[in-house]
Coordinates of C-alpha atoms in Angstrom, one line a residue:
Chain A
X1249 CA 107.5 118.1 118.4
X1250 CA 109.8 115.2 117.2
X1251 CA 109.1 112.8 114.7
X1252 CA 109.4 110.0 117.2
X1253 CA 106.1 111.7 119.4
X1254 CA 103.7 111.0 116.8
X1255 CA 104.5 107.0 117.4
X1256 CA 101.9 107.7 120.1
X1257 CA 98.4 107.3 118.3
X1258 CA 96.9 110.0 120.8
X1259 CA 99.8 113.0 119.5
X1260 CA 99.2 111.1 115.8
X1261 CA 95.7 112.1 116.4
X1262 CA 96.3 115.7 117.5
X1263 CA 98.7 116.4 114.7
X1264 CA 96.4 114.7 112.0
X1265 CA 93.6 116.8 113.1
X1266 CA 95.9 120.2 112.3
X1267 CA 97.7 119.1 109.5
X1268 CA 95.2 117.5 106.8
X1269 CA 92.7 120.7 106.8
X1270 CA 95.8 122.7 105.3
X1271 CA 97.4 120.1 102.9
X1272 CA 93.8 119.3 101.9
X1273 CA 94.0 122.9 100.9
X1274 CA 97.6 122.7 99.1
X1275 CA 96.3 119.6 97.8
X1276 CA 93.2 121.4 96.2
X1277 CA 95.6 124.1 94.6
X1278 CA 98.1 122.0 93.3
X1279 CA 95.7 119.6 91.6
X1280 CA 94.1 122.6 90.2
X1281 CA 97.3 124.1 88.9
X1282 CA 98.4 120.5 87.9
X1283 CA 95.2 120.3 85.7
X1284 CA 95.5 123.5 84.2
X1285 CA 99.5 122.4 83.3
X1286 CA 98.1 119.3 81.8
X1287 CA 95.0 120.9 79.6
X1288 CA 97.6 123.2 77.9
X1289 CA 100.7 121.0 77.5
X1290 CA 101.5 119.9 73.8
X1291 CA 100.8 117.5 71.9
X1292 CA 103.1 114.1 71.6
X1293 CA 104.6 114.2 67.8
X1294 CA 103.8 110.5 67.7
X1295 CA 101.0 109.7 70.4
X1296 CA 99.0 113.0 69.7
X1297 CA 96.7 114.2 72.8
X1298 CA 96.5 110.7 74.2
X1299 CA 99.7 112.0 75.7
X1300 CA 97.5 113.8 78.6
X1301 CA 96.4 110.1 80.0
X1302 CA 100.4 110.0 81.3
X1303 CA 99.3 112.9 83.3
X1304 CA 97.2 110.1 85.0
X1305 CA 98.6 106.9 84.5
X1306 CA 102.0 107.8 85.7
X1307 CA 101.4 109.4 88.7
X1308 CA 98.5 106.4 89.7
X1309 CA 101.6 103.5 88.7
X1310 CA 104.4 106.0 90.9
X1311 CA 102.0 106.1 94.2
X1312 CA 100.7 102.1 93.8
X1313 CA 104.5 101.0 93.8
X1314 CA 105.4 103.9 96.7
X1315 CA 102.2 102.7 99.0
X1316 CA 103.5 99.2 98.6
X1317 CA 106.7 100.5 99.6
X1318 CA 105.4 102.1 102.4
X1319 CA 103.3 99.2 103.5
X1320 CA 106.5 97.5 103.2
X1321 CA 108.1 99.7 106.3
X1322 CA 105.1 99.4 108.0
X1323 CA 105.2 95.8 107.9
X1324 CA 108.7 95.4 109.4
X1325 CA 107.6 98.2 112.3
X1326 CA 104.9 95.6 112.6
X1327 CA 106.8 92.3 113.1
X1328 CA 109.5 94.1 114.6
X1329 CA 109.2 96.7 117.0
X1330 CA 105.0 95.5 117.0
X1331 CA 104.3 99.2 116.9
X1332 CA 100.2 99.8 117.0
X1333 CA 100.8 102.8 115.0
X1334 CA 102.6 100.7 112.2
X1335 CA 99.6 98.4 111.8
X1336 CA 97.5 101.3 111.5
X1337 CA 99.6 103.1 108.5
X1338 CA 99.8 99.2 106.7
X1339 CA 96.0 98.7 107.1
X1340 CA 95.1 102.7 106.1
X1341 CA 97.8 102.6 103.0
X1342 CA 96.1 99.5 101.4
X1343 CA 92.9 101.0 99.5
X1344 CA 94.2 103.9 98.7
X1345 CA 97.7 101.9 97.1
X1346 CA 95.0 99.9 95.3
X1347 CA 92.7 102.6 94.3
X1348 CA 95.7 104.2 92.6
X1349 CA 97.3 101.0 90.9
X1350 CA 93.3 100.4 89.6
X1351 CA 93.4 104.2 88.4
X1352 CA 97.4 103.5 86.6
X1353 CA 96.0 99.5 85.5
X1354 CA 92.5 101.6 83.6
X1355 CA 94.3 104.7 82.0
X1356 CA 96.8 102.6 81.0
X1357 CA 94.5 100.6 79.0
X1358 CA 92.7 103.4 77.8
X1359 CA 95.7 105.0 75.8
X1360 CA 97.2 101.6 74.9
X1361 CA 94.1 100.7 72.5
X1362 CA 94.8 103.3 70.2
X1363 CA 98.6 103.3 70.6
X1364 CA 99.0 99.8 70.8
X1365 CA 95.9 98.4 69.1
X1366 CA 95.0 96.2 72.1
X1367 CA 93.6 96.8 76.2
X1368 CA 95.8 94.6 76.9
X1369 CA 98.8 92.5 76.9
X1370 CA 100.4 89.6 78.8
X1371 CA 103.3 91.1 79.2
X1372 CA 105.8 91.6 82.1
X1373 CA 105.5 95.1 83.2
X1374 CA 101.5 95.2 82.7
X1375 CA 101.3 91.6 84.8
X1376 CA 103.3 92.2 87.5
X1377 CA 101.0 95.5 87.9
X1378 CA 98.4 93.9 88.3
X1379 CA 100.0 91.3 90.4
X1380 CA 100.6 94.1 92.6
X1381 CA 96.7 95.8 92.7
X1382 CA 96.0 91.8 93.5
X1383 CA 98.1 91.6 96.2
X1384 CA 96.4 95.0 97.5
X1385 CA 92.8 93.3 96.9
X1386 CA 94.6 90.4 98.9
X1387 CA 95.8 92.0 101.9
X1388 CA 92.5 94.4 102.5
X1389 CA 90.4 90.9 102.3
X1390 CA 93.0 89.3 105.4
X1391 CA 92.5 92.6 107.2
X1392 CA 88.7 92.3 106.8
X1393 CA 88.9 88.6 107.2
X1394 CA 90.9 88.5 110.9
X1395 CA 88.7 90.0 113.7
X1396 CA 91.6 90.2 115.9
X1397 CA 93.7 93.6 114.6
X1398 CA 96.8 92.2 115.8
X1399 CA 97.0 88.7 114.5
X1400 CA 95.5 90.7 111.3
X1401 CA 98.6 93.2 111.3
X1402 CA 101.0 90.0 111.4
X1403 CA 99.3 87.9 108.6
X1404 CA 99.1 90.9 106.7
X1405 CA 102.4 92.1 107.4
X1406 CA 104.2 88.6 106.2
X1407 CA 102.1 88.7 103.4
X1408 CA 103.3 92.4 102.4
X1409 CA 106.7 91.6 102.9
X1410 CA 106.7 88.7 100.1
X1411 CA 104.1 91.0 98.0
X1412 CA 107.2 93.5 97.9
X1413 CA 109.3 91.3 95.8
X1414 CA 107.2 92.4 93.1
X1415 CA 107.9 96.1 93.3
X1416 CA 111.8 95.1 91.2
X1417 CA 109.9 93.2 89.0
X1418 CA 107.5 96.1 88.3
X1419 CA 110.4 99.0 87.7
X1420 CA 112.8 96.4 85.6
X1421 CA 110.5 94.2 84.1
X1422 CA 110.8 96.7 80.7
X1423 CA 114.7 96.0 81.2
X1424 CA 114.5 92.5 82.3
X1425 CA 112.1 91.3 79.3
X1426 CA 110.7 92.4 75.8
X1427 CA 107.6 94.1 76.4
X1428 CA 105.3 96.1 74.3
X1429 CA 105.5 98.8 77.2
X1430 CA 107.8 101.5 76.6
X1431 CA 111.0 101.6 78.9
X1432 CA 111.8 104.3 81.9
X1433 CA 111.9 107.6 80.6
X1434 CA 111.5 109.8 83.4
X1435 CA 112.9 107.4 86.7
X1436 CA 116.0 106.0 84.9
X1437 CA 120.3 106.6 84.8
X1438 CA 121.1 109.2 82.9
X1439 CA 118.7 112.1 81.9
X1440 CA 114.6 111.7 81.7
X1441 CA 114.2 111.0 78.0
X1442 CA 110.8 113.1 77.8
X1443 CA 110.5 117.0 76.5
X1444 CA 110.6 119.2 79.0
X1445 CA 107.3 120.6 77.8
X1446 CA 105.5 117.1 78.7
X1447 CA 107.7 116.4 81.5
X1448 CA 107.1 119.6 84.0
X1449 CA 103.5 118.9 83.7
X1450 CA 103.8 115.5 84.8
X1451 CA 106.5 116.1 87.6
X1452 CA 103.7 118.7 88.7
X1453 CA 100.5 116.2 88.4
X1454 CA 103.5 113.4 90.1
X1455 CA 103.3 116.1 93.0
X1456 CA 99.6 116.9 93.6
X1457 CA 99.1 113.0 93.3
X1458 CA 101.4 112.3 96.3
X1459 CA 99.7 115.1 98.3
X1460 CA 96.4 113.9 97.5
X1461 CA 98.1 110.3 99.0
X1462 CA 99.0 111.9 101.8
X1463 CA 96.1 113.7 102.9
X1464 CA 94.4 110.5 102.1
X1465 CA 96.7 108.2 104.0
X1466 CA 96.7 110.9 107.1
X1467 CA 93.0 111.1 106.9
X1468 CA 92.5 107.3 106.7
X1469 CA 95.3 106.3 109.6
X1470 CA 92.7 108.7 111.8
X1471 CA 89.7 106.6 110.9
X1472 CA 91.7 103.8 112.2
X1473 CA 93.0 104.6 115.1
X1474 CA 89.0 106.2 115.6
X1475 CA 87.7 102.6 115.4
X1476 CA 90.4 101.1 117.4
X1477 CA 89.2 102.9 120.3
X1478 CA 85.6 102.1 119.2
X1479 CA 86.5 98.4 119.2
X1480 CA 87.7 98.6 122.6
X1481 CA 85.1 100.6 124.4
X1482 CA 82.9 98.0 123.1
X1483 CA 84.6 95.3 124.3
X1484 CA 84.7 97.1 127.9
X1485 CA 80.9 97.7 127.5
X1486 CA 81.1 93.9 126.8
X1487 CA 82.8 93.0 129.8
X1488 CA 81.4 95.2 132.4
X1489 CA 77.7 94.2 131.2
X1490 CA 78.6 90.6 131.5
Chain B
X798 CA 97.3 111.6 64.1
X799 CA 93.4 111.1 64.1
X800 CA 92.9 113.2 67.6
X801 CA 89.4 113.4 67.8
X802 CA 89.1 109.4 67.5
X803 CA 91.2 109.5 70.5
X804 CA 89.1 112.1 72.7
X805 CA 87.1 109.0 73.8
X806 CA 89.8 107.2 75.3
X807 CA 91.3 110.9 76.7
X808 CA 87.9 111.6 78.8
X809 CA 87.4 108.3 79.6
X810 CA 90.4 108.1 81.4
X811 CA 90.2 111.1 83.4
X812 CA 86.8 110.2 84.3
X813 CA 87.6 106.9 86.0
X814 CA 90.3 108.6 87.5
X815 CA 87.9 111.3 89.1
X816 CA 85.6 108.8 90.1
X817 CA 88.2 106.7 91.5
X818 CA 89.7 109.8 93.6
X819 CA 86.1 110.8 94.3
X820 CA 85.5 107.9 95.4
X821 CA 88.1 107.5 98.1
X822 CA 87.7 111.0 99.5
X823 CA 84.1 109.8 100.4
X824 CA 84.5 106.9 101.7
X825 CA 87.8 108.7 103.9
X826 CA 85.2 111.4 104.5
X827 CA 81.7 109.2 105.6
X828 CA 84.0 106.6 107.4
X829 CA 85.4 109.6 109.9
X830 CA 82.1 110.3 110.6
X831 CA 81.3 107.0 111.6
X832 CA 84.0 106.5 113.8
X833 CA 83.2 109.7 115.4
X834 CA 79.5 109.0 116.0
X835 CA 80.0 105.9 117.4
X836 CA 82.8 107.0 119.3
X837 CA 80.5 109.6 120.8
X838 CA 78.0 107.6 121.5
X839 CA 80.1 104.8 123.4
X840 CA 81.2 107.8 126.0
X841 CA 78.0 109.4 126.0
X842 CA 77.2 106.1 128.0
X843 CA 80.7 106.9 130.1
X844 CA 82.6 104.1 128.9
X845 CA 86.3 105.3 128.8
X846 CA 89.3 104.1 127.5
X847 CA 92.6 102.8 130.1
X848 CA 94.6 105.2 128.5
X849 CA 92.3 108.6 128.8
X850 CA 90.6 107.3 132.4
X851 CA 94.4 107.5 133.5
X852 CA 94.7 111.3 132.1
X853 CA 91.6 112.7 132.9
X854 CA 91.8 111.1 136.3
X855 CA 88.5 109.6 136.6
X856 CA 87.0 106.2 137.1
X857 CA 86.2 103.9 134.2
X858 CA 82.1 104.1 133.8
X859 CA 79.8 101.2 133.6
X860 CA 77.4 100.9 130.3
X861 CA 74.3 102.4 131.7
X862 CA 74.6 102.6 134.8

């Protein structure tokens, strides 16, 4: 099957229905192995075991910037080519962005009171994160505020596509301006500035994260094409009763 | 390095992350079920999408008739 087939919802729906059961599975055994990586990785010399919140943090800021980005593509197959299946991928993609920029926004707090002293800091790169988990609570509140899925898709789209200016300002915002938050280290010209002893466990808990996104994106695309064709039966059992 | 000061902040962490990812596999999880019930439920009382009437064949139903 080409990619280009599952732009039908109905083959979307088939292939959904044989795919996540297994990368749920690889998703499970990953996670566990990513775990297991984390529990036994070293120490920081300076940061001491708070290290093993990057394990988190990291991964939860990497996939709330990449389902931006994807909501991003979505939005121009939206206002575009006013693909269905591209409204379905923005709408599915925007808890699940937010739940992980909530999860990068609280572990990061949680290790920068005893590294930095503080919860929290106006700063750039912390601000324009959670500019970005506002703009998620933003665009799931126009979806749930627009009956009409299409003219929802289009507000939402418009309003993802100026949202995305902040993904630069997230990634250079340690570059741009002097912040308290450390620059790139992994992501970055040049190589990643982290031991590989910290750094394979994080590329590994980077990966079980992004398959956990995915079965969650696939898994939540199918809900909504499910309640798209709820939506219309019942407005056919609308207008055949009337 | 004071590390068992910081074992607070350590579990803390990866608890609001498990919820958090808990969390979103149940709602992912409850909401398919939903969708599926009332999905059912709709055809149970024959009503058929445009799209499947036309691949099946068959004539679109009226609600409870």
């Amino acid at each position: 099957m080409a990619v280009i087939d599952l732009a039908n919802p109905s083959r979307f729906l088939g292939f959904a229905n044989r795919i996540i059961p297994w990368l749920g599975a690889l998703t499970l055994v990953v996670f566990a192995f990513a775990i297991s990586r984390a529990m036994n990785a070293p120490d920081d010399y300076q940061q001491g075991a708070t290290v093993k919140i990057m394990y988190l943090h990291v991964p939860g800021a990497w996939l709330g910037m990449l389902g931006w980005g994807l909501m991003t593509m979505a939005a121009l197959g939206t206002l575009v080519w006013r693909h269905p299946l591209a409204d379905v991928a923005a709408k599915a993609a925007a808890p699940i962005g937010a739940a992980f920029t909530f999860i990068c926004l609280v572990t990061g707090s949680l290790w920068g009171r005893p590294m930095w002293g503080t919860y929290w800091v106006w700063d750039a790169r912390l601000t324009s994160v959670l500019v970005l988990f506002l703009l998620y609570l933003g665009v799931i509140a126009l979806w749930r505020t627009v009956e009409d899925p299409s003219r929802a898709a289009r507000a939402a789209a418009i309003l993802t596509l100026v949202g995305a200016l902040d993904l630069p300002i997230i990634k250079f915002s340690v570059d741009w301006w002097n912040t308290l938050h450390q620059p790139a280290s992994v992501l970055r010209l040049g190589a990643p500035t982290i031991d590989p002893s910290i750094l394979i466990p994080l590329l590994i808990s980077a990966l079980a994260f992004t398959l956990l996104f995915a079965v969650l994106l696939l898994a939540a695309m199918r809900n909504e094409i499910l309640r798209r064709r709820v939506r219309t039966l019942r407005l056919l059992q609308a207008s055949t009763a009337s | 390095m004071e590390a068992a000061s910081h074992t607070g902040f350590i579990v803390a962490a990866y608890a609001t992350a498990g919820a958090v990812i808990g969390g979103l596999i149940a709602w992912v999880m409850l909401d398919y079920r939903a969708q599926r019930r009332r999905l059912g439920d709709l055809e149970k009382l024959g009503l058929k999408r445009r799209s499947a009437t036309a691949q099946s064949g068959e004539t679109i139903g009226r609600a409870g008739t």
